[in-house]
XYZ file of C-alpha atoms in Angstrom:
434
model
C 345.280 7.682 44.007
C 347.290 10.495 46.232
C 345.650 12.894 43.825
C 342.151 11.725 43.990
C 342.297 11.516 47.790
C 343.502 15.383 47.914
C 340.662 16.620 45.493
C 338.197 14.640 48.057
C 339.570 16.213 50.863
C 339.525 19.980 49.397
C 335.969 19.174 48.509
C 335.039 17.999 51.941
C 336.765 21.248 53.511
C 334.876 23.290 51.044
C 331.628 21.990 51.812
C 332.090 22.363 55.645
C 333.198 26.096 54.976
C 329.810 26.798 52.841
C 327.722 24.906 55.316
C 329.454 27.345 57.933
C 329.000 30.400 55.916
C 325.518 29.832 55.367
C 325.246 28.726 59.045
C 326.457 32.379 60.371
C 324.291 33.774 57.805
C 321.245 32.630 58.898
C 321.661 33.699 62.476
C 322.777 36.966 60.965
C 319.509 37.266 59.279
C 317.484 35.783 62.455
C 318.795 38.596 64.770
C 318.550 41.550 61.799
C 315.026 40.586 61.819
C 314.563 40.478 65.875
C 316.419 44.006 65.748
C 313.966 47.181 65.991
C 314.600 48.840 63.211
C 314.244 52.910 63.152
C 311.195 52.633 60.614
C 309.271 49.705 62.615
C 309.973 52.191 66.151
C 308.112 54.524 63.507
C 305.300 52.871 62.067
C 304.232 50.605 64.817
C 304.891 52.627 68.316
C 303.367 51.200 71.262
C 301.927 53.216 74.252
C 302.408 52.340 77.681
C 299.804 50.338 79.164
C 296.994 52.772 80.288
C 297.639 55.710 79.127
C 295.311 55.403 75.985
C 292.650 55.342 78.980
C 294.025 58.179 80.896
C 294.267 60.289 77.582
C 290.378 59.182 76.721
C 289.358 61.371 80.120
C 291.333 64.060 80.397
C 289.878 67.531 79.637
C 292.908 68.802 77.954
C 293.362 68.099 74.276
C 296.332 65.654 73.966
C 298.578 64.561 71.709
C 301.847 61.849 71.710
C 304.573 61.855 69.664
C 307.393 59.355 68.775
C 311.197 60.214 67.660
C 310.097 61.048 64.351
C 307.952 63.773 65.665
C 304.587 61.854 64.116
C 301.823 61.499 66.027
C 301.201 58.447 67.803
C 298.083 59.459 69.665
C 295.658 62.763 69.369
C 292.413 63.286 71.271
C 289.539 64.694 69.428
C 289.565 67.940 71.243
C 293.737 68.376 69.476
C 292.255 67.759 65.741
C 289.021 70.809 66.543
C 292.478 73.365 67.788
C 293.671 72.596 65.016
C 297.077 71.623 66.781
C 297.318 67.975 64.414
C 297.299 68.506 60.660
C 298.151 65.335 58.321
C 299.734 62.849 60.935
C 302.092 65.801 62.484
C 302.006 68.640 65.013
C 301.228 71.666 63.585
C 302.399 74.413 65.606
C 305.882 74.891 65.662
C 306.666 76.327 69.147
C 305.175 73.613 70.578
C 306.915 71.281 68.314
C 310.170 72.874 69.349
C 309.226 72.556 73.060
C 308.638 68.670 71.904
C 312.386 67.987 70.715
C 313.700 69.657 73.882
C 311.831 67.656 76.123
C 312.945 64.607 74.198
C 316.694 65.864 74.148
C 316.831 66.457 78.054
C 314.005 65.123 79.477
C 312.961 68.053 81.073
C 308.813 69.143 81.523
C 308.051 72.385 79.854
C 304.845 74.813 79.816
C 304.448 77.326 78.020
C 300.816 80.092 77.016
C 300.505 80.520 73.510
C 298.035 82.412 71.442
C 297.280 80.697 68.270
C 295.009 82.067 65.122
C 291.612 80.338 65.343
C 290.817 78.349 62.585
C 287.688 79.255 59.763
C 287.399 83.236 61.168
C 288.971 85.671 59.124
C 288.996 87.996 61.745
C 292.040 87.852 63.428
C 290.724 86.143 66.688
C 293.216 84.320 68.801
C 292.929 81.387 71.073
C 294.781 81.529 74.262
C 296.705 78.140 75.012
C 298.344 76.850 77.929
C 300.854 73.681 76.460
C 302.940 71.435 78.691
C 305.254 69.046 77.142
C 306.515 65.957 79.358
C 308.633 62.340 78.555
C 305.846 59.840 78.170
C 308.484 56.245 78.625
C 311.975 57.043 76.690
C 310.851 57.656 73.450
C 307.663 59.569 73.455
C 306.632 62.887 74.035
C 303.441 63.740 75.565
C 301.092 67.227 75.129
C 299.014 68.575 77.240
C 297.119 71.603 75.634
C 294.318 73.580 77.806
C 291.830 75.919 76.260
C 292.412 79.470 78.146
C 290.500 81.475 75.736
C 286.754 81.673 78.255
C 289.065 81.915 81.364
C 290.785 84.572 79.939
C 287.552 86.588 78.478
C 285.940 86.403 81.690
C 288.892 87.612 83.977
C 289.064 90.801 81.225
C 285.126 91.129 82.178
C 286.047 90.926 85.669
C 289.153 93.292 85.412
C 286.433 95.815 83.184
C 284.024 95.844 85.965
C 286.554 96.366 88.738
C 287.750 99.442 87.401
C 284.200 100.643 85.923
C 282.812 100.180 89.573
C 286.152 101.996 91.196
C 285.994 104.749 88.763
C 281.818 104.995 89.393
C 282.442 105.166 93.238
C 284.692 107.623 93.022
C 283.146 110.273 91.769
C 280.578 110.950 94.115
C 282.411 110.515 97.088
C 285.422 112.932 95.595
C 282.844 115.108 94.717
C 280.966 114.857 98.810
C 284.382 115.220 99.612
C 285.020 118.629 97.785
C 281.256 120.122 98.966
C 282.106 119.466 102.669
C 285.284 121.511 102.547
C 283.076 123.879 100.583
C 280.849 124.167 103.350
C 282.817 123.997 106.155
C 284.665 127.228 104.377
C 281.293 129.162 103.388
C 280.076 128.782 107.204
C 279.608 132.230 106.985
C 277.438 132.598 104.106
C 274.220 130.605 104.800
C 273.514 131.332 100.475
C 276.458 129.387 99.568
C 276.256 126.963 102.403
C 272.692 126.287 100.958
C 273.859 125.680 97.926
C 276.608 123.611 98.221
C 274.063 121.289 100.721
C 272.013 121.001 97.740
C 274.881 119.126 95.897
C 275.727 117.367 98.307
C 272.225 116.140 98.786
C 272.398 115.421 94.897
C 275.880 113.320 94.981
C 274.633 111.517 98.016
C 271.809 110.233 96.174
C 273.895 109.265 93.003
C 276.079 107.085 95.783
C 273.015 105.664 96.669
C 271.709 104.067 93.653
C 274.757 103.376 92.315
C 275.387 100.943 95.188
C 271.766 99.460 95.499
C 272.072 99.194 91.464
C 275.331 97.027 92.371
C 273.332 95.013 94.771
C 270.428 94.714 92.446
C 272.898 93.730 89.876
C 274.980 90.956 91.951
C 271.571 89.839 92.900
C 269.618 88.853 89.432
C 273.143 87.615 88.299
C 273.558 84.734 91.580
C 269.904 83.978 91.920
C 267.431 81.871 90.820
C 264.146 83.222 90.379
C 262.083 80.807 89.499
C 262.719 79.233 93.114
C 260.292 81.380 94.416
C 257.886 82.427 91.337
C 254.913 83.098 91.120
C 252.349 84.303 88.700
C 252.560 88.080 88.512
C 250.124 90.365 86.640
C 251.305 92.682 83.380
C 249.341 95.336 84.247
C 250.485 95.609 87.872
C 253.926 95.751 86.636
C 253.015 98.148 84.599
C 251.203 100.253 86.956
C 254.185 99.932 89.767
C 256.789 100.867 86.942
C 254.266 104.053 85.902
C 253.920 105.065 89.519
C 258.068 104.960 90.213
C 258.183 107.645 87.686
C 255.565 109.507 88.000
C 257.459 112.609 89.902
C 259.960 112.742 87.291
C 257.034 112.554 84.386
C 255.561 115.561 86.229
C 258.269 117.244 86.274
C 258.745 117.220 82.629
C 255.037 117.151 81.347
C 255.723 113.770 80.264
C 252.553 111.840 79.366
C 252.718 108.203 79.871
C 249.918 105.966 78.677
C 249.521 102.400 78.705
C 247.771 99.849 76.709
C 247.375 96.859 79.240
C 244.759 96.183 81.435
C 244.453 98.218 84.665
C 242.003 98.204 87.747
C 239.804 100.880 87.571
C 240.301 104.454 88.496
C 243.780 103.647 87.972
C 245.636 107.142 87.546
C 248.643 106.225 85.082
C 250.370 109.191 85.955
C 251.653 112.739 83.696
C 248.095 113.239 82.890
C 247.451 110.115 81.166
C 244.500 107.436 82.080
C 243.852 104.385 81.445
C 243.561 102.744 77.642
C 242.357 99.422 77.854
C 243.650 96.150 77.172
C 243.505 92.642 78.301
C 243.791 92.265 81.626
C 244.291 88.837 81.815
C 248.273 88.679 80.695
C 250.388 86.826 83.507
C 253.740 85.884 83.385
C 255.925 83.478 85.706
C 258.572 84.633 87.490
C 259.995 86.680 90.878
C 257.565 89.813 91.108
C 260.583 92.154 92.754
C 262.829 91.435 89.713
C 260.669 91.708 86.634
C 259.535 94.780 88.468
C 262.590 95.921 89.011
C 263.379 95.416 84.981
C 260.454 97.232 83.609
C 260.906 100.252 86.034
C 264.058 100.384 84.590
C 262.875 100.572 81.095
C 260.565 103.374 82.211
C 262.426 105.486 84.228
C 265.292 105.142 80.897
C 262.583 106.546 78.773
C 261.570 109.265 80.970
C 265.060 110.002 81.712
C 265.624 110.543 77.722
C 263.326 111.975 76.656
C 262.232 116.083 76.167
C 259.646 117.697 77.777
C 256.297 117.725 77.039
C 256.818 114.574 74.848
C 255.352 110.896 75.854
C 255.789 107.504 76.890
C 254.014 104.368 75.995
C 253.832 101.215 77.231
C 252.085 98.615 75.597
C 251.125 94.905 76.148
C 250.592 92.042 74.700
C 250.254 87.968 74.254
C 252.397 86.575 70.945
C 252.241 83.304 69.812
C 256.304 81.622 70.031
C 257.479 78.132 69.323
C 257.135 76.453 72.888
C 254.053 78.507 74.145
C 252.946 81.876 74.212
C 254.836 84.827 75.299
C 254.084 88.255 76.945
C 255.832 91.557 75.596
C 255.910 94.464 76.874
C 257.238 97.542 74.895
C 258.136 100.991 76.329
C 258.033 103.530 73.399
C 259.760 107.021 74.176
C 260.038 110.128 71.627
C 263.791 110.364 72.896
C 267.195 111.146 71.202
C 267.389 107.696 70.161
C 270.132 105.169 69.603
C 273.023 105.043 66.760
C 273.631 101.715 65.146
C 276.902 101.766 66.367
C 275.804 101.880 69.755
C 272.575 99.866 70.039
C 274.779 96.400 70.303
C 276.589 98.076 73.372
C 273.324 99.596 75.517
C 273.186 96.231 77.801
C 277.011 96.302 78.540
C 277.757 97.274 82.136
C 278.324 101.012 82.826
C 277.594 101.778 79.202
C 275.885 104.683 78.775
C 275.233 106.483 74.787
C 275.690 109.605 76.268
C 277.615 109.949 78.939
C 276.795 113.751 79.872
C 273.342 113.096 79.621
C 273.576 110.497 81.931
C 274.989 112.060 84.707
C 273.094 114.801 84.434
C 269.612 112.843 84.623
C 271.705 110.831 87.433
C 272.458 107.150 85.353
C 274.397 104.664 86.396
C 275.069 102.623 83.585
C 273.590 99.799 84.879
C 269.948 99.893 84.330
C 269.951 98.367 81.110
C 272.373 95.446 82.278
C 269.633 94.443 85.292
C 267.131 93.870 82.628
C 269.138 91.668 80.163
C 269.849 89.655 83.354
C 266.213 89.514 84.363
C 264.946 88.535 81.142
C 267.367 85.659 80.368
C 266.944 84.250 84.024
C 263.402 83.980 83.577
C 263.874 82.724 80.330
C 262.846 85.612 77.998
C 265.010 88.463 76.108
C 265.181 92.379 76.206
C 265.546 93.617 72.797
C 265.880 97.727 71.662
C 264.137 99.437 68.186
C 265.791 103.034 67.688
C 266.325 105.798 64.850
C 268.264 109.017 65.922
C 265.894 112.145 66.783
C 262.790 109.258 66.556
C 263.331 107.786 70.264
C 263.003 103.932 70.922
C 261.427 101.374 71.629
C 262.867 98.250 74.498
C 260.599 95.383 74.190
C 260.668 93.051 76.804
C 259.796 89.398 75.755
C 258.991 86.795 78.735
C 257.025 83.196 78.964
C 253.604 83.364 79.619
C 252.541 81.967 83.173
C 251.314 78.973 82.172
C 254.200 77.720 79.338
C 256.519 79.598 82.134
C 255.526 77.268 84.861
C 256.211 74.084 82.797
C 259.782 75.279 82.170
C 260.667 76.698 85.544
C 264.136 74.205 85.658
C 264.994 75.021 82.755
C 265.850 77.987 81.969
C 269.280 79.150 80.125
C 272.142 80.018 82.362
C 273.431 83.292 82.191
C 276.825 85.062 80.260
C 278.729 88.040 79.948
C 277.882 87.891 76.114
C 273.740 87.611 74.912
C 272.254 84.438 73.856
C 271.100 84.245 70.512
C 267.251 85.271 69.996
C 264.804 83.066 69.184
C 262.380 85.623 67.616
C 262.567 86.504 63.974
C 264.771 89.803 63.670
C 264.039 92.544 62.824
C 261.566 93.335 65.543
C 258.720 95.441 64.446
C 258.065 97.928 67.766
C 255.031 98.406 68.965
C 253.599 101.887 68.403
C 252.771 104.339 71.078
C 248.841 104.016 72.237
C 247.156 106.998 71.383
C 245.904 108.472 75.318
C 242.123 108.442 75.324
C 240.755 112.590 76.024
């Protein structure tokens, strides 16, 4: 009986202990599972509330990270860098900033230039990154395209200096004739001839600066809010007549092919060669005057005596309405390949001698690209070395011109891509009429 009674009791007592054990395991189980585990912080991370919205509007490409260094959240703008790459952050100094920030807490910035992604031509993009604690344990990214900021601050910093240099050369040279003068006082020869100079680099200093003005002008205005139909053939005519000394002066015959009111002298012995006289295009009548002149005045500037210049006119049918072009067609040195994508740049000039000595500034060819592409047209060049060239200028007809007066494209630093089919077939010089 004793011994029964003992075995019952040990039973009892073991049965309490298991229910116990199994007791304290459950609850150990129940709070394991309530635990945050490292790979649950990791494959389900929550953001703060809001900040998915904030993120959505923010200019700067973004991207959050959790312990683990995965990415939690990337904008759009992060995946076309090419700064997120299979779930993680691809570029390692600003992955490095990342674990800092995490480590201490601390906000970092940083400019980085990173390879651009699909060129094979080396080209960078300049970055600004700034890493900051987003909560305790994510990291937040802030990345800001630099690269336009920093290509138009090099343009700035280029025309600065192109301008400075430009200025300074007339005035040092004024600067040297007047102490040349005020020493020669005694020879009225030499104090003749160093006036003469003077009288030269003085007007140098003058275009130079009304070219700058001309220049700052076309590039802040907007034409078209006061346009107006102007006539071809009056441009023509005004752009003929503002060369016509120099023409003379080198037995340069210019002849045109546009319309022209009659008795119209065209200037270096050339006269009128017909034409349609009804071509009108829409725009401001000082500018696109101002363009072809320049145009004109290049080709007479370029080209040898006893040669000619032709300008010729005409309506072409384009997608959106017709167009006007003009071409001016010298027998000049001509343009090298190398140098043709480089004639519209500011201060450029293909010869640099030569330009000085027919009194260029470098900025003649600029004023037109500006022009064109504010009135919604182009300026495009034809040349051979030894054959001379041939600028056409390409602008809306009035009429199609009118109906897209608010629109037209904004201008840049770098050309907008040409609507016309390429290679441009120049028009040849009209033959002058005896």
């Amino acid at each position: 009986m004793d011994v029964n009674a003992a075995v019952a009791a040990a039973a009892a007592i073991a049965g309490v202990l298991t229910g116990v054990i199994a007791m304290l395991a459950f609850r150990w189980s129940e709070r394991d599972q309530k635990r945050p585990t490292r790979t649950s912080l990791h494959t389900d991370p929550v953001l703060p509330p809001g900040v998915d919205t904030v993120l959505s509007v923010l200019r700067s490409s973004a991207v959050v990270l959790d312990e683990a260094d995965a990415v939690v959240k990337a904008s759009s703008a992060a995946y076309a860098l090419g700064l997120v790459r299979g779930g993680k952050l691809s570029v390692d100094p600003m992955l490095k900033m990342a674990r800092d920030t995490r480590r201490d807490g601390e906000i970092r910035q940083v400019e980085l230039d990173l390879p651009r992604r699909g060129t094979g031509r080396g080209e960078a993009l300049a970055v600004s990154a700034r890493v900051a604690p987003l909560g305790s344990r994510l990291v937040l990214l802030l990345v800001e395209d630099l690269t336009e900021a920093r290509r138009i601050e090099a343009v700035r910093r280029d025309f600065v200096a192109n301008v400075s240099h430009e200025l300074k050369t007339p005035v040092g040279a004024l600067s040297l004739l007047s102490e040349a003068v005020m020493d020669a006082s005694d020879d009225p020869e030499a104090v003749e001839r160093f006036a003469g100079r003077m009288q030269i680099e003085a007007t140098r200093l003058t275009n130079l600066v009304q070219e700058l003005i001309d220049l700052s002008r076309v590039q802040n205005d907007d034409p078209l809010e006061d346009a107006e139909p102007v006539r071809v053939d009056e441009l023509v005519a005004e752009a003929i007549d503002r060369c016509r000394h120099q023409a003379g002066t080198k037995q340069i015959t210019m002849a045109a092919s546009v319309g022209a009111p009659e008795g119209l002298d065209q200037g270096g012995g050339g006269r009128r060669a017909g034409g349609t006289a009804d071509l009108h295009v829409w725009g401001n009548r000082g500018q696109l005057a101002a363009a072809l002149g320049n145009l004109v005045e290049n080709a007479v500037n370029y080209s040898p005596a006893r040669t000619r210049v032709g300008i010729a006119a005409r309506r072409v049918t384009a997608p959106g309405g017709d167009h006007i072009e003009v071409a001016v067609t010298d027998q000049g040195i001509g343009i090298s390949e190398k140098d043709k994508e480089r004639v519209f740049e500011r201060f450029y000039r293909v010869d640099p001698a030569r330009s000085r000595a027919t009194g260029g500034t470098g900025l003649g060819l600029a004023i037109v690209k500006h022009v064109a592409a504010s009135h919604g047209g182009e300026v495009t060049v034809w040349s051979s070395e030894g054959q001379g060239s041939t600028f056409t200028l390409r602008l809306p007809e009035a009429g199609a011109a009118r109906d897209r007066a608010h629109q037209h494209p904004d201008l840049d630093d770098e050309a907008e891509a040409s609507p016309y089919p390429s290679p441009y077939e120049p028009l040849p010089a009209p033959e002058v009429l005896p």
